[in-house]
Amino acid sequence: DFVAQAKFNSGKHVLNYLSKTLAISDMALTVSYPLYTQAEQYTKSVQMFLPWSKTNYKPPVQSNRNTLLLWAHIDNRIDFDLIEYLLESHPDFIFHFVGPISKNQSACVEKLQSNFINLKIVGPSSLEDLSLEKYFAAIIPYRSNVADIEAVENYILKEVNSMDFVYLRFIMK
């Protein structure tokens, strides 16, 4: 799956098996663009496979909703500089943080909450227990170049793609 997740020997053993498997395969189906790029190094028969929704995507109906959802484990993968920029540049949007906050990020979250009235900490909750009608978008503001983020994004896309709101991914350059 993800060579970056292999801790032993920097994942070289996983990459070795991946390259051998791809070399003898008729087709490689990948579920993210980084995996596509990786597989392309070993075979020319690569296709994207994005089975995230049982229904076709349809754009959400225009509404007056102004609340964005961040549903995640709020930890060191979150790009807090980006969050601060979004909170500051969009005071008309309300941002809900839903999920556990890691101890090493709690001070950062508390600082943001004290500086921005448009940030609401909801706490951990399953998607099924949230009232999703109030959200117009889900955001995943992860830092760039963090290896395990692609897997997390794919899971969240699978969960939210059939709902009536937009998924936004921001990357600050």
Short mmCIF file of C-alpha atoms in Angstrom, two decimals:
data_model
loop_
_atom_site.label_atom_id
_atom_site.label_comp_id
_atom_site.label_asym_id
_atom_site.label_seq_id
_atom_site.Cartn_x
_atom_site.Cartn_y
_atom_site.Cartn_z
CA ASP A 1 0.00 0.00 0.00
CA PHE A 2 2.07 2.96 1.18
CA VAL A 3 5.83 2.57 1.14
CA ALA A 4 6.06 5.65 3.35
CA GLN A 5 4.21 3.81 6.13
CA ALA A 6 6.87 1.09 6.34
CA LYS A 7 9.21 1.95 9.20
CA PHE A 8 11.67 -0.93 8.92
CA ASN A 9 14.64 -0.27 6.61
CA SER A 10 13.00 2.95 5.34
CA GLY A 11 10.46 0.90 3.42
CA LYS A 12 13.02 -0.48 0.95
CA HIS A 13 11.72 -4.03 1.37
CA VAL A 14 8.18 -2.86 0.63
CA LEU A 15 9.32 -0.93 -2.44
CA ASN A 16 11.21 -4.01 -3.64
CA TYR A 17 8.08 -6.20 -3.40
CA LEU A 18 5.93 -3.47 -4.92
CA SER A 19 8.21 -3.12 -7.93
CA LYS A 20 8.29 -6.92 -8.47
CA THR A 21 4.50 -7.18 -8.15
CA LEU A 22 3.89 -4.32 -10.57
CA ALA A 23 6.37 -5.77 -13.09
CA ILE A 24 4.35 -9.00 -13.40
CA SER A 25 0.90 -7.35 -13.24
CA ASP A 26 -1.37 -6.72 -16.22
CA MET A 27 -2.84 -3.60 -14.61
CA ALA A 28 -2.26 -1.49 -11.50
CA LEU A 29 -5.21 0.33 -9.97
CA THR A 30 -4.21 3.16 -7.63
CA VAL A 31 -6.35 5.17 -5.24
CA SER A 32 -4.29 8.36 -5.04
CA TYR A 33 -2.12 10.46 -7.31
CA PRO A 34 1.07 9.83 -5.30
CA LEU A 35 0.48 6.08 -5.62
CA TYR A 36 -0.16 6.52 -9.35
CA THR A 37 3.17 8.32 -9.75
CA GLN A 38 4.93 5.65 -7.72
CA ALA A 39 3.41 2.75 -9.70
CA GLU A 40 4.17 4.46 -13.00
CA GLN A 41 7.88 3.96 -12.30
CA TYR A 42 7.47 0.17 -12.60
CA THR A 43 4.65 -0.36 -15.10
CA LYS A 44 2.95 1.56 -17.88
CA SER A 45 -0.45 -0.03 -17.16
CA VAL A 46 -1.62 2.23 -14.34
CA GLN A 47 -5.12 3.62 -13.84
CA MET A 48 -6.74 5.71 -11.16
CA PHE A 49 -9.47 3.92 -9.22
CA LEU A 50 -11.61 6.26 -7.13
CA PRO A 51 -14.62 4.31 -5.87
CA TRP A 52 -15.45 6.87 -3.21
CA SER A 53 -19.14 7.11 -3.77
CA LYS A 54 -21.92 4.76 -4.77
CA THR A 55 -23.62 7.66 -6.54
CA ASN A 56 -22.36 10.14 -9.07
CA TYR A 57 -21.18 13.44 -7.69
CA LYS A 58 -23.66 16.28 -7.97
CA PRO A 59 -22.81 19.84 -6.96
CA PRO A 60 -24.53 21.00 -3.79
CA VAL A 61 -27.55 23.27 -4.02
CA GLN A 62 -26.77 26.93 -3.34
CA SER A 63 -27.64 27.85 0.21
CA ASN A 64 -26.91 30.36 2.94
CA ARG A 65 -24.81 27.90 4.93
CA ASN A 66 -21.58 29.44 6.21
CA THR A 67 -20.10 26.68 8.37
CA LEU A 68 -17.08 24.58 7.40
CA LEU A 69 -16.30 21.20 8.90
CA LEU A 70 -12.88 19.93 9.91
CA TRP A 71 -13.49 16.32 10.95
CA ALA A 72 -10.13 14.88 11.95
CA HIS A 73 -7.73 13.94 14.67
CA ILE A 74 -6.36 17.41 15.32
CA ASP A 75 -2.66 16.79 15.61
CA ASN A 76 0.69 17.78 14.10
CA ARG A 77 -0.51 16.99 10.56
CA ILE A 78 -2.85 19.99 10.58
CA ASP A 79 -1.47 23.14 8.96
CA PHE A 80 -2.27 25.62 11.73
CA ASP A 81 -0.76 28.53 9.77
CA LEU A 82 -3.29 27.82 7.05
CA ILE A 83 -6.12 27.52 9.59
CA GLU A 84 -5.16 30.89 11.08
CA TYR A 85 -5.06 32.44 7.60
CA LEU A 86 -8.52 31.03 6.77
CA LEU A 87 -10.01 32.18 10.09
CA GLU A 88 -8.58 35.66 9.62
CA SER A 89 -9.42 36.06 5.95
CA HIS A 90 -12.96 34.64 6.25
CA PRO A 91 -14.52 36.03 9.43
CA ASP A 92 -17.96 35.42 7.89
CA PHE A 93 -17.32 31.63 7.91
CA ILE A 94 -17.69 29.51 11.04
CA PHE A 95 -15.16 26.71 11.38
CA HIS A 96 -16.08 23.62 13.41
CA PHE A 97 -13.23 21.43 14.64
CA VAL A 98 -14.69 17.98 15.24
CA GLY A 99 -12.36 15.36 16.64
CA PRO A 100 -9.90 14.66 19.40
CA ILE A 101 -7.17 17.24 19.93
CA SER A 102 -3.72 15.84 20.63
CA LYS A 103 -2.03 17.09 23.77
CA ASN A 104 0.90 18.56 21.84
CA GLN A 105 -1.49 20.74 19.78
CA SER A 106 -3.95 21.78 22.49
CA ALA A 107 -2.15 25.06 23.25
CA CYS A 108 -2.19 25.98 19.55
CA VAL A 109 -5.92 25.22 19.29
CA GLU A 110 -6.68 27.16 22.48
CA LYS A 111 -4.77 30.16 21.12
CA LEU A 112 -6.73 30.06 17.87
CA GLN A 113 -10.00 29.73 19.75
CA SER A 114 -9.21 32.72 21.95
CA ASN A 115 -8.21 34.86 18.93
CA PHE A 116 -11.07 33.95 16.59
CA ILE A 117 -14.75 33.92 17.48
CA ASN A 118 -15.51 32.05 14.26
CA LEU A 119 -13.75 28.88 15.50
CA LYS A 120 -15.89 26.40 17.43
CA ILE A 121 -14.42 23.29 19.05
CA VAL A 122 -17.04 20.55 18.89
CA GLY A 123 -15.00 17.61 20.18
CA PRO A 124 -14.94 14.00 18.99
CA SER A 125 -18.01 12.75 17.13
CA SER A 126 -18.81 10.24 14.41
CA LEU A 127 -20.06 11.60 11.10
CA GLU A 128 -23.37 9.84 11.71
CA ASP A 129 -23.89 11.86 14.90
CA LEU A 130 -23.24 15.23 13.26
CA SER A 131 -25.96 17.39 11.79
CA LEU A 132 -24.31 17.73 8.37
CA GLU A 133 -27.03 19.97 6.94
CA LYS A 134 -25.38 23.03 8.51
CA TYR A 135 -22.06 22.57 6.67
CA PHE A 136 -21.43 23.85 3.18
CA ALA A 137 -17.94 22.35 2.95
CA ALA A 138 -15.52 19.96 4.60
CA ILE A 139 -11.90 21.01 4.77
CA ILE A 140 -8.74 19.01 5.24
CA PRO A 141 -6.00 21.55 5.93
CA TYR A 142 -3.04 19.21 6.23
CA ARG A 143 0.57 20.30 6.03
CA SER A 144 2.37 19.56 2.78
CA ASN A 145 4.84 16.70 2.40
CA VAL A 146 3.60 14.50 5.25
CA ALA A 147 3.66 10.88 4.06
CA ASP A 148 0.59 9.43 5.77
CA ILE A 149 -1.80 12.23 4.80
CA GLU A 150 -2.81 10.74 1.43
CA ALA A 151 -4.34 7.69 3.16
CA VAL A 152 -6.31 9.87 5.57
CA GLU A 153 -7.63 12.06 2.75
CA ASN A 154 -8.81 9.06 0.76
CA TYR A 155 -10.75 7.71 3.76
CA ILE A 156 -12.40 11.07 4.40
CA LEU A 157 -13.24 11.53 0.71
CA LYS A 158 -14.96 8.14 0.77
CA GLU A 159 -17.00 9.20 3.80
CA VAL A 160 -18.07 12.67 2.65
CA ASN A 161 -18.26 12.45 -1.15
CA SER A 162 -21.92 11.49 -1.34
CA MET A 163 -23.04 14.17 1.14
CA ASP A 164 -24.48 17.53 0.18
CA PHE A 165 -21.37 19.63 0.62
CA VAL A 166 -18.04 20.28 -1.02
CA TYR A 167 -14.65 18.88 -0.04
CA LEU A 168 -11.93 21.52 -0.10
CA ARG A 169 -8.21 20.86 0.19
CA PHE A 170 -5.98 23.82 0.84
CA ILE A 171 -2.22 23.86 0.49
CA MET A 172 -0.24 26.93 1.38
CA LYS A 173 2.82 27.42 -0.78
#
